[in-house]
Short mmCIF file of C-alpha atoms in Angstrom, two decimals:
data_model
loop_
_atom_site.label_atom_id
_atom_site.label_comp_id
_atom_site.label_asym_id
_atom_site.label_seq_id
_atom_site.Cartn_x
_atom_site.Cartn_y
_atom_site.Cartn_z
CA MET F 1 40.21 -4.45 -24.78
CA ARG F 2 41.58 -1.08 -23.71
CA PHE F 3 41.74 -0.45 -19.96
CA THR F 4 39.39 2.52 -20.25
CA GLN F 5 36.81 0.21 -21.79
CA LEU F 6 37.31 -2.47 -19.15
CA LEU F 7 37.14 -0.15 -16.15
CA PRO F 8 33.35 0.46 -16.18
CA CYS F 9 32.80 -3.30 -16.32
CA LEU F 10 35.06 -3.87 -13.33
CA LEU F 11 33.35 -1.12 -11.37
CA SER F 12 29.97 -2.62 -12.17
CA LEU F 13 31.03 -6.06 -11.01
CA SER F 14 32.54 -4.80 -7.77
CA ALA F 15 30.02 -2.09 -6.91
CA PRO F 16 28.01 -2.59 -3.72
CA ILE F 17 24.27 -3.11 -3.89
CA TRP F 18 22.60 0.17 -2.94
CA ALA F 19 18.98 0.57 -1.93
CA LYS F 20 16.85 3.69 -1.60
CA PHE F 21 17.21 5.74 1.59
CA GLU F 22 20.38 4.09 2.90
CA ASP F 23 21.61 7.44 4.20
CA THR F 24 18.78 7.60 6.75
CA THR F 25 18.10 3.89 7.29
CA PRO F 26 21.12 1.67 6.68
CA PRO F 27 20.11 -1.94 5.98
CA ILE F 28 19.69 -4.26 8.95
CA GLU F 29 21.74 -7.46 8.94
CA ILE F 30 21.78 -10.61 11.06
CA VAL F 31 24.80 -11.77 13.01
CA GLY F 32 24.23 -14.81 15.20
CA ASN F 33 20.84 -14.50 16.90
CA LYS F 34 20.55 -10.71 16.70
CA PHE F 35 19.84 -7.87 14.28
CA PHE F 36 22.44 -5.15 13.71
CA TYR F 37 22.77 -1.90 11.80
CA SER F 38 25.02 -2.68 8.85
CA ASN F 39 26.80 0.68 8.95
CA ASN F 40 28.07 0.63 12.54
CA GLY F 41 27.44 -2.84 14.01
CA SER F 42 25.15 -1.66 16.82
CA GLN F 43 22.22 -3.86 17.81
CA PHE F 44 18.75 -3.26 16.40
CA LEU F 45 16.01 -4.00 18.93
CA MET F 46 12.52 -3.75 17.46
CA ARG F 47 10.31 -1.07 18.95
CA GLY F 48 7.49 -1.87 16.60
CA ILE F 49 3.79 -1.32 15.93
CA ALA F 50 1.45 -3.39 13.75
CA TYR F 51 0.05 -1.08 11.10
CA GLN F 52 -2.83 -2.19 8.85
CA GLU F 53 -6.47 -1.20 8.83
CA ASP F 54 -9.29 -3.71 8.64
CA THR F 55 -11.05 -2.93 5.35
CA SER F 56 -14.38 -4.12 6.73
CA LEU F 57 -14.42 -0.93 8.81
CA ILE F 58 -13.78 1.32 5.81
CA SER F 59 -16.90 2.53 4.02
CA ASN F 60 -17.25 2.57 0.23
CA THR F 61 -14.61 -0.04 -0.51
CA ASN F 62 -14.62 -3.50 -2.03
CA LEU F 63 -10.97 -4.12 -1.25
CA SER F 64 -9.95 -7.29 0.55
CA TYR F 65 -7.12 -5.30 2.10
CA LYS F 66 -5.79 -1.75 2.16
CA ASP F 67 -2.10 -1.21 1.52
CA PRO F 68 -0.89 1.09 4.34
CA LEU F 69 2.35 1.92 2.54
CA ALA F 70 0.56 3.34 -0.50
CA ASP F 71 -1.65 5.79 1.39
CA VAL F 72 0.56 8.89 1.49
CA GLU F 73 -1.88 11.07 3.42
CA ALA F 74 -2.27 8.41 6.10
CA CYS F 75 1.51 8.03 6.32
CA LYS F 76 1.90 11.79 6.78
CA ARG F 77 -0.87 11.73 9.39
CA ASP F 78 0.57 8.85 11.38
CA VAL F 79 4.34 9.24 11.17
CA GLU F 80 4.41 11.93 13.86
CA HIS F 81 2.69 9.51 16.24
CA PHE F 82 5.19 6.79 15.36
CA LYS F 83 8.02 9.13 16.25
CA ALA F 84 6.32 10.14 19.49
CA LEU F 85 6.11 6.44 20.37
CA ASN F 86 9.84 5.88 19.81
CA THR F 87 9.02 3.55 16.91
CA ASN F 88 11.70 2.04 14.71
CA CYS F 89 9.69 -0.71 13.02
CA LEU F 90 6.22 -1.28 11.55
CA ARG F 91 4.66 -4.60 10.65
CA VAL F 92 2.37 -4.57 7.61
CA TYR F 93 0.29 -7.63 6.76
CA ALA F 94 -0.41 -7.11 3.05
CA ILE F 95 0.85 -4.68 0.41
CA ASP F 96 -0.23 -4.20 -3.18
CA PRO F 97 2.82 -4.65 -5.44
CA ASP F 98 1.11 -2.70 -8.21
CA LEU F 99 0.99 0.52 -6.17
CA ASP F 100 3.67 3.11 -5.51
CA HIS F 101 5.33 3.14 -2.09
CA ASP F 102 8.10 5.68 -2.52
CA GLU F 103 6.59 8.55 -0.55
CA CYS F 104 5.54 6.52 2.46
CA MET F 105 8.79 4.60 2.57
CA GLU F 106 10.78 7.84 2.39
CA LEU F 107 8.69 9.42 5.16
CA LEU F 108 9.27 6.38 7.33
CA SER F 109 12.98 6.27 6.52
CA GLU F 110 13.39 9.91 7.50
CA ALA F 111 11.84 8.93 10.83
CA GLY F 112 14.25 6.00 11.21
CA ILE F 113 11.45 3.45 10.75
CA TYR F 114 11.88 0.04 9.11
CA ILE F 115 9.24 -2.29 7.64
CA ILE F 116 8.75 -6.00 8.20
CA ALA F 117 6.17 -7.19 5.69
CA ASP F 118 4.05 -10.30 5.31
CA LEU F 119 4.33 -11.71 1.78
CA SER F 120 0.79 -13.04 1.56
CA GLN F 121 -2.53 -11.32 1.13
CA PRO F 122 -5.99 -12.49 2.26
CA LYS F 123 -6.77 -14.38 -0.95
CA THR F 124 -3.27 -15.75 -1.54
CA SER F 125 -1.92 -17.30 1.62
CA ILE F 126 -1.12 -20.83 2.74
CA ASN F 127 -4.31 -22.46 4.02
CA ARG F 128 -3.74 -24.47 7.18
CA ASN F 129 -6.60 -26.88 6.38
CA ASP F 130 -5.52 -27.71 2.82
CA PRO F 131 -1.98 -26.42 2.59
CA SER F 132 -0.14 -26.00 -0.68
CA TRP F 133 2.90 -24.21 -2.00
CA ASP F 134 2.05 -23.47 -5.61
CA LEU F 135 2.53 -21.08 -8.49
CA ASP F 136 -0.04 -18.57 -7.23
CA HIS F 137 1.74 -18.29 -3.89
CA TYR F 138 5.17 -18.12 -5.51
CA GLU F 139 4.12 -15.36 -7.89
CA ARG F 140 2.48 -13.29 -5.14
CA TYR F 141 5.43 -13.61 -2.77
CA THR F 142 8.06 -12.76 -5.37
CA GLU F 143 6.05 -9.75 -6.56
CA VAL F 144 6.08 -8.32 -3.03
CA ILE F 145 9.81 -8.96 -2.71
CA ASP F 146 10.48 -7.31 -6.07
CA LYS F 147 8.49 -4.26 -5.01
CA LEU F 148 9.91 -3.74 -1.54
CA SER F 149 13.49 -4.89 -1.98
CA GLU F 150 14.52 -1.54 -3.43
CA TYR F 151 14.09 0.15 -0.03
CA SER F 152 16.86 0.02 2.55
CA ASN F 153 14.32 0.30 5.37
CA VAL F 154 12.75 -3.09 4.64
CA LEU F 155 13.94 -5.21 7.53
CA GLY F 156 12.53 -8.56 6.42
CA PHE F 157 9.63 -10.63 5.16
CA PHE F 158 7.25 -13.05 6.84
CA ALA F 159 6.50 -16.12 4.70
CA GLY F 160 3.54 -16.99 6.93
CA ASN F 161 1.58 -15.95 10.00
CA GLU F 162 0.08 -18.51 12.39
CA VAL F 163 -0.42 -21.06 9.61
CA THR F 164 0.05 -23.95 12.03
CA ASN F 165 -1.83 -22.82 15.12
CA ASN F 166 -2.32 -26.07 17.06
CA LYS F 167 -1.35 -29.75 17.04
CA SER F 168 -4.07 -30.66 14.53
CA ASN F 169 -2.49 -28.80 11.60
CA THR F 170 1.27 -29.13 12.01
CA ASP F 171 1.33 -30.73 8.54
CA ALA F 172 0.92 -27.22 7.09
CA SER F 173 4.35 -26.08 8.29
CA PRO F 174 6.41 -27.80 5.54
CA PHE F 175 4.62 -25.63 2.97
CA VAL F 176 5.54 -22.43 4.78
CA LYS F 177 9.12 -23.60 5.24
CA ALA F 178 9.26 -24.33 1.51
CA ALA F 179 8.15 -20.73 0.96
CA VAL F 180 10.98 -19.54 3.22
CA ARG F 181 13.48 -21.66 1.29
CA ASP F 182 12.31 -20.51 -2.11
CA MET F 183 12.09 -16.82 -1.23
CA LYS F 184 15.60 -16.89 0.23
CA LYS F 185 16.80 -18.53 -2.97
CA TYR F 186 14.90 -16.02 -5.10
CA ILE F 187 16.54 -13.12 -3.27
CA GLU F 188 19.96 -14.74 -3.53
CA ASP F 189 19.61 -15.37 -7.26
CA SER F 190 18.18 -11.94 -8.13
CA ASN F 191 20.87 -9.71 -9.62
CA GLY F 192 21.26 -6.43 -7.76
CA MET F 193 19.02 -7.41 -4.87
CA ARG F 194 20.44 -7.09 -1.38
CA LYS F 195 20.10 -9.99 1.02
CA ILE F 196 16.85 -9.43 2.94
CA PRO F 197 15.94 -11.92 5.71
CA VAL F 198 12.87 -14.17 5.39
CA GLY F 199 11.19 -15.63 8.46
CA TYR F 200 7.97 -16.82 10.05
CA SER F 201 5.47 -15.49 12.61
CA SER F 202 3.94 -18.10 14.94
CA ASN F 203 1.24 -18.13 17.57
CA ASP F 204 2.00 -19.12 21.16
CA ASP F 205 0.26 -22.48 21.36
CA GLU F 206 1.40 -24.46 24.40
CA ASP F 207 1.44 -27.80 22.54
CA THR F 208 3.48 -26.66 19.54
CA ARG F 209 5.41 -23.52 20.53
CA ILE F 210 8.78 -25.22 21.09
CA ALA F 211 8.54 -27.69 18.21
CA ILE F 212 7.50 -25.08 15.66
CA ALA F 213 10.34 -22.75 16.63
CA ASP F 214 12.82 -25.62 16.35
CA TYR F 215 11.27 -26.68 13.03
CA PHE F 216 11.72 -23.32 11.35
CA ALA F 217 15.22 -22.89 12.79
CA CYS F 218 16.46 -26.41 11.98
CA GLY F 219 18.14 -27.93 8.96
CA SER F 220 20.34 -26.31 6.37
CA VAL F 221 20.89 -22.57 6.23
CA GLU F 222 19.25 -22.60 2.79
CA GLU F 223 16.01 -24.02 4.21
CA ARG F 224 15.71 -22.59 7.69
CA ALA F 225 14.03 -19.29 8.55
CA ASP F 226 16.35 -16.31 9.02
CA PHE F 227 14.31 -15.18 12.03
CA PHE F 228 11.34 -16.32 14.08
CA GLY F 229 8.52 -14.21 15.49
CA ILE F 230 5.98 -15.19 18.14
CA ASN F 231 2.62 -13.46 18.59
CA MET F 232 2.82 -13.24 22.38
CA TYR F 233 -0.09 -12.29 24.61
CA GLU F 234 0.89 -13.86 27.95
CA TRP F 235 1.62 -10.72 29.99
CA CYS F 236 -1.72 -9.24 31.02
CA GLY F 237 -2.10 -6.23 33.31
CA ASN F 238 0.40 -5.90 36.14
CA SER F 239 2.21 -9.19 35.74
CA THR F 240 5.86 -10.12 36.25
CA TYR F 241 8.69 -11.75 34.34
CA ALA F 242 8.14 -15.03 36.21
CA THR F 243 4.36 -15.20 36.53
CA SER F 244 3.57 -14.00 33.00
CA GLY F 245 5.38 -16.88 31.34
CA TYR F 246 8.08 -14.65 29.85
CA LYS F 247 10.76 -16.30 31.94
CA ASP F 248 9.74 -19.77 30.77
CA ARG F 249 9.56 -18.68 27.14
CA THR F 250 12.99 -17.05 27.32
CA GLU F 251 14.54 -20.23 28.71
CA GLU F 252 12.76 -22.36 26.10
CA PHE F 253 14.02 -20.32 23.15
CA GLU F 254 17.48 -19.25 24.23
CA HIS F 255 19.02 -22.07 22.16
CA LEU F 256 17.69 -20.80 18.84
CA PRO F 257 20.46 -19.81 16.43
CA VAL F 258 18.35 -17.12 14.72
CA PRO F 259 16.85 -13.84 15.97
CA ILE F 260 13.57 -14.24 17.83
CA PHE F 261 11.15 -11.47 18.76
CA PHE F 262 7.53 -10.71 19.61
CA SER F 263 5.92 -10.34 16.17
CA GLU F 264 2.83 -9.14 18.07
CA TYR F 265 2.24 -8.42 21.74
CA GLY F 266 -0.09 -6.55 24.07
CA CYS F 267 -2.72 -8.54 25.98
CA ASN F 268 -6.03 -6.66 26.18
CA GLU F 269 -7.85 -8.72 28.80
CA LYS F 270 -7.74 -5.59 30.92
CA ARG F 271 -8.00 -2.14 29.41
CA PRO F 272 -6.43 0.26 29.30
CA ARG F 273 -3.35 -1.81 28.64
CA LEU F 274 -0.58 -0.74 31.00
CA PHE F 275 2.28 -2.20 28.95
CA THR F 276 4.32 -2.97 32.04
CA GLU F 277 5.98 -5.77 30.07
CA VAL F 278 7.90 -3.23 28.00
CA GLN F 279 10.54 -2.54 30.66
CA THR F 280 11.17 -6.28 31.03
CA LEU F 281 11.28 -6.99 27.32
CA TYR F 282 14.06 -4.46 26.80
CA SER F 283 15.95 -5.35 29.97
CA PRO F 284 18.98 -7.67 30.27
CA LEU F 285 16.56 -10.38 31.42
CA MET F 286 15.35 -10.77 27.84
CA SER F 287 17.35 -8.65 25.40
CA ASP F 288 20.13 -11.20 24.93
CA VAL F 289 17.54 -13.69 23.59
CA TRP F 290 14.73 -11.48 22.26
CA SER F 291 15.16 -8.74 19.68
CA GLY F 292 12.32 -6.58 20.95
CA GLY F 293 8.74 -6.69 19.79
CA ILE F 294 5.84 -5.26 17.79
CA VAL F 295 2.79 -3.91 19.63
CA TYR F 296 -0.54 -5.00 18.24
CA MET F 297 -1.82 -2.58 16.98
CA TYR F 298 -2.10 1.02 15.81
CA PHE F 299 -5.75 1.22 14.75
CA GLU F 300 -8.65 0.78 17.18
CA GLU F 301 -11.02 -1.80 15.71
CA ASP F 302 -13.68 -4.23 16.89
CA ASN F 303 -11.08 -6.40 18.61
CA LYS F 304 -10.09 -3.48 20.90
CA TYR F 305 -6.31 -3.49 20.44
CA GLY F 306 -5.85 0.05 19.14
CA LEU F 307 -3.51 2.79 20.27
CA VAL F 308 -5.46 5.42 18.34
CA SER F 309 -8.90 5.92 16.86
CA ILE F 310 -9.06 7.25 13.31
CA ASP F 311 -11.80 9.37 11.77
CA GLY F 312 -10.65 10.49 8.34
CA SER F 313 -7.65 12.74 8.89
CA SER F 314 -8.34 13.04 12.59
CA VAL F 315 -6.40 10.92 15.11
CA SER F 316 -7.65 10.47 18.65
CA ILE F 317 -5.11 9.19 21.17
CA LEU F 318 -6.43 6.40 23.39
CA ASP F 319 -5.38 5.49 26.91
CA ASP F 320 -3.39 2.53 25.57
CA TYR F 321 -1.28 5.01 23.59
CA LYS F 322 -0.50 7.04 26.69
CA TYR F 323 0.56 4.04 28.76
CA TYR F 324 2.62 2.57 25.95
CA SER F 325 4.29 5.93 25.29
CA SER F 326 5.23 6.26 28.95
CA GLU F 327 6.88 2.83 28.93
CA ILE F 328 8.59 2.71 25.51
CA ASN F 329 10.08 6.18 25.92
CA ASN F 330 11.73 5.19 29.20
CA ILE F 331 13.58 2.01 28.27
CA SER F 332 17.35 1.76 28.70
CA PRO F 333 18.49 -1.36 26.81
CA SER F 334 22.00 -2.73 26.84
CA TYR F 335 22.91 -3.00 23.17
CA ALA F 336 25.19 -5.74 21.82
CA ARG F 337 27.86 -5.21 19.20
CA ALA F 338 28.11 -7.26 16.04
CA SER F 339 31.85 -7.59 16.54
CA ASN F 340 31.25 -9.45 19.80
CA GLU F 341 28.79 -11.97 18.36
CA GLU F 342 29.50 -15.49 17.15
CA THR F 343 29.62 -15.24 13.36
CA ALA F 344 29.68 -18.98 12.64
CA THR F 345 26.38 -20.24 11.28
CA SER F 346 24.90 -22.93 13.50
CA THR F 347 21.86 -25.14 13.07
CA ILE F 348 19.76 -27.32 15.33
CA THR F 349 18.14 -30.74 14.98
CA CYS F 350 14.62 -30.83 13.61
CA PRO F 351 11.87 -31.91 16.05
CA ASP F 352 10.78 -35.54 16.27
CA THR F 353 7.75 -36.24 14.06
CA ASP F 354 6.66 -39.22 16.17
CA SER F 355 5.15 -36.88 18.74
CA THR F 356 1.37 -36.63 19.00
CA THR F 357 1.72 -32.84 18.97
CA TRP F 358 4.18 -32.42 16.08
CA GLN F 359 3.91 -34.24 12.76
CA ALA F 360 5.52 -31.98 10.18
CA SER F 361 7.95 -33.66 7.82
CA ALA F 362 11.43 -32.24 7.38
CA ASP F 363 11.04 -33.06 3.68
CA LEU F 364 9.64 -29.98 1.96
CA PRO F 365 7.44 -29.50 -1.11
CA PRO F 366 9.20 -28.82 -4.42
CA THR F 367 9.80 -25.33 -5.76
CA PRO F 368 6.94 -24.30 -8.08
CA ASP F 369 8.09 -24.36 -11.69
CA LYS F 370 5.92 -22.26 -13.99
CA ASP F 371 7.76 -23.23 -17.18
CA PHE F 372 7.32 -26.93 -16.45
CA CYS F 373 3.62 -26.56 -15.68
CA GLU F 374 2.92 -24.54 -18.80
CA CYS F 375 4.93 -26.91 -20.96
CA ILE F 376 3.47 -30.12 -19.59
CA ALA F 377 -0.08 -28.75 -19.87
CA LYS F 378 0.35 -28.63 -23.65
CA SER F 379 0.71 -32.42 -23.70
CA PHE F 380 -2.69 -33.22 -22.17
CA GLU F 381 -5.02 -34.90 -24.64
CA CYS F 382 -7.99 -34.59 -22.29
CA VAL F 383 -8.48 -31.25 -20.53
CA VAL F 384 -11.05 -29.47 -18.45
CA ALA F 385 -13.49 -27.61 -20.70
CA GLU F 386 -12.95 -23.86 -21.09
CA ASP F 387 -16.42 -22.96 -19.86
CA VAL F 388 -16.11 -24.78 -16.53
CA ASP F 389 -15.91 -22.38 -13.57
CA GLU F 390 -13.17 -22.99 -11.04
CA GLU F 391 -15.79 -23.17 -8.30
CA ASP F 392 -17.04 -26.39 -9.95
CA TYR F 393 -13.64 -28.09 -9.99
CA GLY F 394 -14.26 -29.75 -6.64
CA GLU F 395 -17.06 -31.97 -7.95
CA ILE F 396 -14.99 -33.02 -10.96
CA TYR F 397 -12.02 -33.83 -8.74
CA ALA F 398 -14.30 -35.92 -6.56
CA ASP F 399 -15.53 -37.86 -9.57
CA VAL F 400 -12.26 -38.57 -11.38
CA CYS F 401 -10.17 -39.12 -8.25
CA GLY F 402 -12.67 -41.73 -7.16
CA ARG F 403 -11.72 -43.70 -10.27
CA ILE F 404 -7.92 -43.33 -10.49
CA ASP F 405 -4.85 -42.55 -8.41
CA CYS F 406 -4.53 -38.78 -7.93
CA SER F 407 -1.35 -38.88 -5.88
CA ASP F 408 0.55 -37.00 -8.60
CA ILE F 409 -1.33 -33.85 -7.62
CA SER F 410 -1.69 -34.67 -3.91
CA VAL F 411 0.41 -33.48 -0.98
CA ASN F 412 1.04 -34.78 2.52
CA GLY F 413 3.02 -32.62 4.90
CA THR F 414 3.17 -35.36 7.52
CA SER F 415 4.77 -38.06 5.39
CA GLY F 416 6.65 -35.61 3.17
CA ASP F 417 5.06 -36.93 -0.03
CA TYR F 418 4.37 -34.32 -2.69
CA GLY F 419 3.03 -35.06 -6.15
CA ASP F 420 5.15 -33.92 -9.07
CA TYR F 421 2.31 -31.73 -10.34
CA SER F 422 1.09 -30.51 -6.94
CA PHE F 423 2.37 -26.96 -7.45
CA CYS F 424 0.72 -26.35 -10.81
CA SER F 425 -2.45 -24.33 -11.30
CA HIS F 426 -5.81 -25.80 -10.33
CA ARG F 427 -6.82 -26.00 -13.96
CA ASP F 428 -3.64 -27.82 -14.97
CA LYS F 429 -3.88 -30.26 -12.05
CA LEU F 430 -7.47 -31.09 -12.91
CA SER F 431 -6.57 -31.53 -16.58
CA PHE F 432 -3.69 -33.80 -15.53
CA VAL F 433 -5.97 -36.26 -13.72
CA LEU F 434 -8.63 -36.06 -16.43
CA ASN F 435 -5.94 -36.92 -18.95
CA LEU F 436 -4.68 -39.71 -16.73
CA TYR F 437 -8.15 -41.25 -16.60
CA TYR F 438 -8.58 -40.79 -20.36
CA HIS F 439 -5.44 -42.84 -21.04
CA ASP F 440 -6.41 -45.37 -18.39
CA GLN F 441 -9.57 -45.96 -20.45
CA ASN F 442 -7.58 -46.40 -23.68
CA GLU F 443 -8.53 -42.96 -25.05
CA ASN F 444 -12.21 -43.82 -25.27
CA SER F 445 -13.97 -40.58 -26.17
CA SER F 446 -16.58 -41.14 -23.46
CA ALA F 447 -13.77 -41.11 -20.90
CA CYS F 448 -13.11 -37.45 -21.69
CA ASP F 449 -16.55 -36.01 -21.17
CA PHE F 450 -17.62 -35.89 -17.51
CA ASN F 451 -20.98 -34.43 -18.42
CA GLY F 452 -19.43 -31.88 -20.74
CA SER F 453 -16.80 -30.74 -18.21
CA ALA F 454 -13.90 -32.24 -20.17
CA SER F 455 -12.94 -32.22 -23.83
CA VAL F 456 -10.35 -33.84 -26.10
CA ASN F 457 -7.40 -31.61 -26.98
CA ARG F 458 -6.55 -32.28 -30.64
CA ASP F 459 -3.48 -30.04 -30.40
CA ALA F 460 -1.60 -31.99 -27.71
CA GLU F 461 2.17 -31.72 -28.04
CA SER F 462 5.15 -33.85 -27.07
CA THR F 463 6.63 -33.43 -23.58
CA SER F 464 10.22 -33.93 -24.82
CA SER F 465 11.12 -30.28 -24.25
CA CYS F 466 9.53 -29.90 -20.83
CA GLY F 467 12.55 -30.87 -18.76
CA VAL F 468 10.78 -33.91 -17.31
CA GLY F 469 12.45 -34.53 -13.97
CA SER F 470 11.18 -38.02 -13.18
CA SER F 471 9.49 -41.00 -14.76
CA ARG F 472 6.30 -40.10 -12.92
CA ARG F 473 6.20 -36.73 -14.66
CA SER F 474 5.95 -38.44 -18.04
CA GLN F 475 3.01 -40.56 -16.95
CA GLY F 476 -0.44 -39.50 -18.06
CA THR F 477 0.98 -37.09 -20.66
CA ARG F 478 1.59 -37.35 -24.36
CA SER F 479 4.85 -39.28 -24.58
CA ALA F 480 7.79 -37.77 -26.41
CA THR F 481 8.16 -41.03 -28.35
CA SER F 482 4.53 -41.75 -29.11
CA THR F 483 3.36 -41.50 -32.70
CA ASN F 484 -0.36 -41.43 -32.02
CA SER F 485 -2.84 -40.77 -29.26
CA ASN F 486 -2.67 -44.36 -28.01
CA SER F 487 0.40 -43.80 -25.83
CA GLN F 488 0.11 -45.81 -22.62
CA SER F 489 0.36 -44.53 -19.07
CA THR F 490 0.31 -45.83 -15.48
CA THR F 491 -1.50 -44.30 -12.55
CA SER F 492 -4.87 -14.20 18.90
CA GLY F 493 -5.53 -10.73 18.57
CA SER F 494 -3.54 -11.65 15.56
CA ARG F 495 -4.40 -11.07 11.93
CA SER F 496 -3.98 -14.67 10.90
CA ASN F 497 -3.77 -14.93 7.13
CA THR F 498 -4.97 -18.51 6.73
CA ASN F 499 -8.13 -20.56 7.07
CA ASP F 500 -8.60 -23.39 9.50
CA ALA F 501 -7.23 -32.83 7.40
CA ASN F 502 -4.32 -34.10 6.12
CA ASN F 503 -4.23 -35.18 2.49
CA SER F 504 -4.19 -38.91 1.96
CA HIS F 505 -1.91 -40.54 -0.58
CA ILE F 506 -3.77 -43.62 -1.82
CA PRO F 507 -4.61 -45.22 -5.18
CA ASN F 508 -8.30 -44.35 -5.04
CA MET F 509 -9.52 -41.51 -2.91
CA SER F 510 -11.52 -42.15 0.22
CA LYS F 511 -14.75 -40.28 0.86
CA PHE F 512 -12.84 -38.07 3.29
CA ARG F 513 -10.27 -37.21 0.63
CA LEU F 514 -12.94 -36.41 -1.94
CA VAL F 515 -14.62 -34.05 0.50
CA SER F 516 -11.22 -32.46 1.16
CA TYR F 517 -10.76 -31.76 -2.56
CA VAL F 518 -14.18 -30.15 -2.82
CA GLY F 519 -13.49 -28.08 0.28
CA PHE F 520 -10.03 -27.10 -0.95
CA VAL F 521 -11.25 -25.73 -4.26
CA THR F 522 -14.14 -23.96 -2.54
CA ALA F 523 -11.68 -22.28 -0.15
CA ILE F 524 -9.48 -21.17 -3.03
CA VAL F 525 -12.36 -19.72 -5.02
CA GLY F 526 -14.00 -18.07 -2.02
CA GLY F 527 -10.79 -16.49 -0.86
CA ILE F 528 -9.08 -16.50 2.50
CA SER F 529 -9.56 -13.66 4.95
CA PHE F 530 -7.65 -12.33 7.90
CA VAL F 531 -8.98 -13.65 11.19
CA LEU F 532 -9.21 -10.69 13.53
#
């Protein structure tokens, strides 16, 4: 090959990954436990505001959420207020990956403002009562990453918000950590995509606050969160560093090897909020451990946390705005330099699961595999009937899983046991157990009926090309070596984005487990809403 032909290839291979708007907002990178501007190595301390309207307060809409980064007129209306409030970061809780975000993201970039975005949306988020990490979640999260990764002023992504919120549901955390792991891997493996951090936003529950921070920061670099946020509402009114709890929290989290910050803050027990905590948060008392914070929130709503009141294109400044402006515009932080930070990647030990307040396994659910699910579904000889509504799946699950072992589709975040089919679609998982029962009954036609809810699939195919990863995955499916259908088988003020029960892992489901399945499917069909 001539050199002139080879040169473009070499340039392509060695060219840096550029994102939109890098001239005004250079990408933020992590060194040690802090954020830094990638172009000059100076520290980035979040001076953030939560920015997402509650759609229930918007007339003439059936939306479950409104994408704040797709509303250009609102962005134009609000960006001047963000600048007046010395803002360099906005948190958004749900975006629509099908909409255009260029204009808003450019407006924000010109103002020096970065975005930290939650990957979920109200109807596709990890449910703390019946947690799962499945294809629907994976597809939603990767769509958001694909959409926002092109902008240099995207600081990072939250894989979950307050999913575990007390000691009764710590078993949900492995599913969120699996989401962190898989989204980090997705970003790493995507050609031309810059490395964008993925983390978690927790509540400040006294029983779990230390364990959950350690859990998301522990283990391998591939699995752990890149950063950790806490929705912090301890400082109310005229408090102090010591009496508010800030001192205790700083000492408790100073060992974390990743950046930590207030993913929400601003107690409203007394209004107007004075925001006297701002000076302390950005002082040397805290800035070596904490990377700033995000005030909850911009819009005044029923929960009374707003800085402004909106009426169409009109913005009314509230007293909270005035007090916050006075404080945030008078901070004098001491900024670190990336060159002075420890660059070695360190990890910490995962919390003990024997505790009565923390029972989340360090073993994580598998990565959802769409190709496997679609391939294996073709092998089922007994499937759920086409005319069965998903809202009726719960009753069918209760029936069939009372007769056979359904552990192949079950999950248990406490023991770390996850069925090989647990990440597939609800239809495919139900068809899997129907098929399992059908074979258990020696392919008797009456065993594939369930009052008309199941039917025999005459077009079942071999599983030989499905990349079967374990012997269990070949059970209950049409065997690659079978020659007929008689193949044998064996058997806070926060916008929390989850609903409020562990899954059992037994040969025949208990009454409790059956009820859980019915409830799980009902929750999925009904959707999951932000808790305001």
